Coordinates of C-alpha atoms in Angstrom, one line a residue:
Chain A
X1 CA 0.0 0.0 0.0
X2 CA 1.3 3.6 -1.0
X3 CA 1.9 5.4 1.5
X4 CA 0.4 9.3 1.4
X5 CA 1.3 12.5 3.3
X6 CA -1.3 15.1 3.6
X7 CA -1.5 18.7 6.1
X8 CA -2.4 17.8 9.3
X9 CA -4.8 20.7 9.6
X10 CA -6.5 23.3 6.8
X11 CA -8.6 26.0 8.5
X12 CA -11.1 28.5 5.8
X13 CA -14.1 30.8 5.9
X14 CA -17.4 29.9 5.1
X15 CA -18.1 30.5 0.8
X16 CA -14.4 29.6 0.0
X17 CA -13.0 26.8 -1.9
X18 CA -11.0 24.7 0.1
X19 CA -7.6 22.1 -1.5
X20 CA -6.4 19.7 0.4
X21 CA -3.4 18.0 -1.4
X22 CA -1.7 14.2 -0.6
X23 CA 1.5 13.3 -1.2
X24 CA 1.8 9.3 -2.9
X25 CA 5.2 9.2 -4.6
X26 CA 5.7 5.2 -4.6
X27 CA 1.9 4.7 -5.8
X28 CA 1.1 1.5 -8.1
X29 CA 0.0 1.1 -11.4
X30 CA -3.0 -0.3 -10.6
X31 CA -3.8 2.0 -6.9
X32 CA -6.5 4.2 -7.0
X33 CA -7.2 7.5 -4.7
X34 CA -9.9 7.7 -2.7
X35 CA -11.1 10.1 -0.2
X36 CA -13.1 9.8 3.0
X37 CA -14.6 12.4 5.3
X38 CA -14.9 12.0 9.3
X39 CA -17.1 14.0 11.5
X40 CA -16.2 13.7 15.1
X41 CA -17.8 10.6 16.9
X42 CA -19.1 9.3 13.3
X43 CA -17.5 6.5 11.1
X44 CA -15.9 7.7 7.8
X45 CA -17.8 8.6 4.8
X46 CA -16.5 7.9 1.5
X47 CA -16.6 11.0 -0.6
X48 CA -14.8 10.4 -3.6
X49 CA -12.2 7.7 -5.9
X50 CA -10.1 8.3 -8.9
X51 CA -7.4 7.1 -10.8
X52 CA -6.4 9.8 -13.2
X53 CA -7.3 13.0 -14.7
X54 CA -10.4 14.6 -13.1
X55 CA -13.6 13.0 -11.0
X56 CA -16.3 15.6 -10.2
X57 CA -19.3 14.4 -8.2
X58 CA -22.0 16.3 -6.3
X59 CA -19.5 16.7 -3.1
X60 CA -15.8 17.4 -4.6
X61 CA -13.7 17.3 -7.2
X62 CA -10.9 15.5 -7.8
X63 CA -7.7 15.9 -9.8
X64 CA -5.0 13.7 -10.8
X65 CA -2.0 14.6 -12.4
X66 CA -0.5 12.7 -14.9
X67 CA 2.0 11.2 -12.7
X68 CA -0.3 10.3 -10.3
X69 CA 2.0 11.1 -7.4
X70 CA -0.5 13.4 -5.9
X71 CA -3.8 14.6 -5.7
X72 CA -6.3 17.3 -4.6
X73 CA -9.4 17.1 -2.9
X74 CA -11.3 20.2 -4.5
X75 CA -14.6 21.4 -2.0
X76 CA -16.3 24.4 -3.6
X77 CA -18.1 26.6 -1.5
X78 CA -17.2 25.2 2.4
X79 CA -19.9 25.6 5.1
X80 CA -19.5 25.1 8.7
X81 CA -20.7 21.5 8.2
X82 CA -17.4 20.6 6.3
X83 CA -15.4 20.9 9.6
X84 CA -14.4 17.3 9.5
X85 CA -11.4 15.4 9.1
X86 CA -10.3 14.5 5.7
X87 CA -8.6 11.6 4.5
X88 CA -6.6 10.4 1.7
X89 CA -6.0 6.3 0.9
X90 CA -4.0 5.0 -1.8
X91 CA -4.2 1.1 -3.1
X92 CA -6.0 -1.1 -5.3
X93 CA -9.5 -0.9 -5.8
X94 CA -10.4 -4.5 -5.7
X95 CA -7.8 -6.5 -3.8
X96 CA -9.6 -9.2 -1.7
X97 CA -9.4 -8.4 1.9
X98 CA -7.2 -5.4 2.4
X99 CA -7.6 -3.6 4.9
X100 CA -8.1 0.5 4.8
X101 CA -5.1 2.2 5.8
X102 CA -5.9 5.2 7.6
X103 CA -3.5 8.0 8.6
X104 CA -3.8 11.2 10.4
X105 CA -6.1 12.8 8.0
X106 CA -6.1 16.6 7.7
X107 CA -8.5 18.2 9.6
X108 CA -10.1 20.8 8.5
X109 CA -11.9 23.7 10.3
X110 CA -14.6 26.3 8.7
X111 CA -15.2 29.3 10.3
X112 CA -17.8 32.3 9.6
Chain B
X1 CA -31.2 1.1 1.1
X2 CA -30.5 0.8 4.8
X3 CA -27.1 1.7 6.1
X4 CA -24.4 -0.2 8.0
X5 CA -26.4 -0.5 11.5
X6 CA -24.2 -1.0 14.7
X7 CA -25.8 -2.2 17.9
X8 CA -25.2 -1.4 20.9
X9 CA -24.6 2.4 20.2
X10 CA -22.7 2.9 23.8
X11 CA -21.7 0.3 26.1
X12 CA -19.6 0.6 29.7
X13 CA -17.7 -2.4 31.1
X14 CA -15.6 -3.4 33.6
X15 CA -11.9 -4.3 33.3
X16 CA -11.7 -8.5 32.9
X17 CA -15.6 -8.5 31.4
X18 CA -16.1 -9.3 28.1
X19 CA -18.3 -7.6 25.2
X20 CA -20.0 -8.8 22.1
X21 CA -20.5 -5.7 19.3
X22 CA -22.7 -6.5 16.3
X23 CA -22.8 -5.2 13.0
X24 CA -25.8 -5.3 10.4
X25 CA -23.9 -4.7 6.8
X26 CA -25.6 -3.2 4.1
X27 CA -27.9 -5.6 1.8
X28 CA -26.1 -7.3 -0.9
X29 CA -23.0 -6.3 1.0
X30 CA -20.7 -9.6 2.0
X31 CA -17.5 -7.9 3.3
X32 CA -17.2 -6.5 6.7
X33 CA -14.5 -5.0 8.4
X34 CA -14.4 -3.7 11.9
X35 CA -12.0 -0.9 12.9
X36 CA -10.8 0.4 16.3
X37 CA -10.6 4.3 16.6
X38 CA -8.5 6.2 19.5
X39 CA -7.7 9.8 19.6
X40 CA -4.0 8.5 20.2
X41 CA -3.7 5.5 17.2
X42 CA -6.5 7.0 14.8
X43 CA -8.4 4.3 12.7
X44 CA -6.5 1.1 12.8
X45 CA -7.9 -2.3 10.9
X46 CA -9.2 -5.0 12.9
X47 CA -10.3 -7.8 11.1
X48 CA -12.5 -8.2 7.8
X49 CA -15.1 -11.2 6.8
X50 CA -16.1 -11.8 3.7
X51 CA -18.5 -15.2 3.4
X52 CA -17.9 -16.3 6.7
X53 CA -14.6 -16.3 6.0
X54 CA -11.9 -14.1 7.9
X55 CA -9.4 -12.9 5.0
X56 CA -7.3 -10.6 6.7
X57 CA -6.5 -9.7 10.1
X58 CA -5.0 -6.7 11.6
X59 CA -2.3 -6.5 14.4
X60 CA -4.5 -6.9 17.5
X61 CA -4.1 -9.5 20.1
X62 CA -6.0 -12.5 20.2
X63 CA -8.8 -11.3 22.7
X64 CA -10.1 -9.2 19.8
X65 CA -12.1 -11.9 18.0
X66 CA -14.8 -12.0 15.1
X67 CA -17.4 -13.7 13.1
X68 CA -19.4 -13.9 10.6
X69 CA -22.8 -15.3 9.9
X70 CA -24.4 -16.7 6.5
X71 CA -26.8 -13.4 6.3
X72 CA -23.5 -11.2 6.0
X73 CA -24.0 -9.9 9.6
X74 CA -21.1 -9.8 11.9
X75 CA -20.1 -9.6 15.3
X76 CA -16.8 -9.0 17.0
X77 CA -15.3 -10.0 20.8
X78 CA -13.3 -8.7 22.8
X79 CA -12.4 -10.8 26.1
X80 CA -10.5 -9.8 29.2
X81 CA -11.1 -6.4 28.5
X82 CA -8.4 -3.8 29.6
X83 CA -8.6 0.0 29.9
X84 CA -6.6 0.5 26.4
X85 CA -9.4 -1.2 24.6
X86 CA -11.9 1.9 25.4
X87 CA -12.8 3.1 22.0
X88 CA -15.3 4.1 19.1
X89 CA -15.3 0.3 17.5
X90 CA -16.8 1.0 13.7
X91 CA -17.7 -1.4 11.3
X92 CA -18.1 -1.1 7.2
X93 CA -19.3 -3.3 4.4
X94 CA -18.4 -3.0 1.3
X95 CA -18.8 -4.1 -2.6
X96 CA -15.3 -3.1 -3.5
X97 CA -12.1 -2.9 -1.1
X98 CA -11.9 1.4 -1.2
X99 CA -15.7 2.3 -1.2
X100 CA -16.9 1.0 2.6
X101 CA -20.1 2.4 3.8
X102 CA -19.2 2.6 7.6
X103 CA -21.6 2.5 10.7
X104 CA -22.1 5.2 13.4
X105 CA -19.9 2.7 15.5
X106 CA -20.2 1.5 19.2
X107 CA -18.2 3.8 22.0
X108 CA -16.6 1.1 24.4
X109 CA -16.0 2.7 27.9
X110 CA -13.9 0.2 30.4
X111 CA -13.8 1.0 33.8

């Protein structure tokens, strides 16, 4: 599993868009990047997964660059309810039994 | 669809007791991991069942047990309980290994 690196905290206003970037340098050919969001005393929610270019859905966006050794997690327009803590996994998509590697996350706080 | 259901919601024990947490995956969902959250050691992998079957294991000692039953759901032990192992215990299912549909979790309190 690759391992990523990723701010420990992001703070923003209300209305802003907010980038969190992770760090996977040794990913895999065939890893994928998926994103999960935590509110406190809640399991993790899974926001969004991609492998290269660009996924958009109706929470975030995000991009891929060509090398693939990092990624943003794009949220348009942060409210107070985005004050969570944000995490970035790296590995393959289908590979029976592995187990979700989670690290510190960023968290991020939203402010008025 | 129903969500990953988690039963009880909060529980308080004693040092040496034992607990039982069970899980109710998602329908048509036959993986199921369980995950131990601290504020000191984050979210660290337990065990996962897919089938009835465990597949992979995490690095817990062997009072931290599991099972799973034919209709996917899943339950999880932990014996000779000690005050380390108070915690938010979550569990997921899943289709696919990266997109798990996690539960609202159980908060262990050991006394």
């Amino acid at each position: 599993l690759a391992k990523t690196t990723q701010p420990i905290s992001m703070d923003s206003y209300e209305g802003q868009e907010v980038n969190i970037t992770c760090s996977h340098n040794n990913i895999a050919t065939n890893d994928y990047i998926t994103w999960y969001q935590q509110f406190p005393s809640q399991g993790p929610r899974f926001i969004i997964q991609g492998y290269k270019t660009k996924v958009t859905n109706e929470v975030a966006s995000l991009f891929i660059p060509a090398d693939r050794k990092s990624s943003t997690l794009s949220l348009p327009r942060v409210s107070l309810s985005d004050t969570a803590v944000y995490y970035c996994l790296v590995g393959a998509a289908n590979q029976a039994g592995t187990a979700l590697i989670f690290g510190k996350g960023t968290t991020l706080s939203v402010s008025s | 669809k129903a969500g990953v259901t988690q039963t009880p919601r909060y529980l308080i024990k004693t040092r040496g007791q034992q607990v039982t947490l069970s899980c109710s995956p998602i329908s048509g969902h036959r993986s199921v991991s369980w995950y131990q959250q601290t504020p000191g050691q984050g979210l660290q992998f337990l065990f996962e069942y897919f089938s009835e079957t465990q597949r992979n294991k995490g690095n817990f000692p062997g009072r931290f047990s599991g099972r799973q039953f034919s209709n996917s759901r899943s339950e999880m032990n932990v014996s000779t309980l000690e005050l380390g192992d108070s915690a938010l215990y979550l569990c997921a299912s899943s289709t696919s290994t990266y997109e798990q549909y996690f539960g609202p979790g159980t908060r262990l309190t050991v006394t």
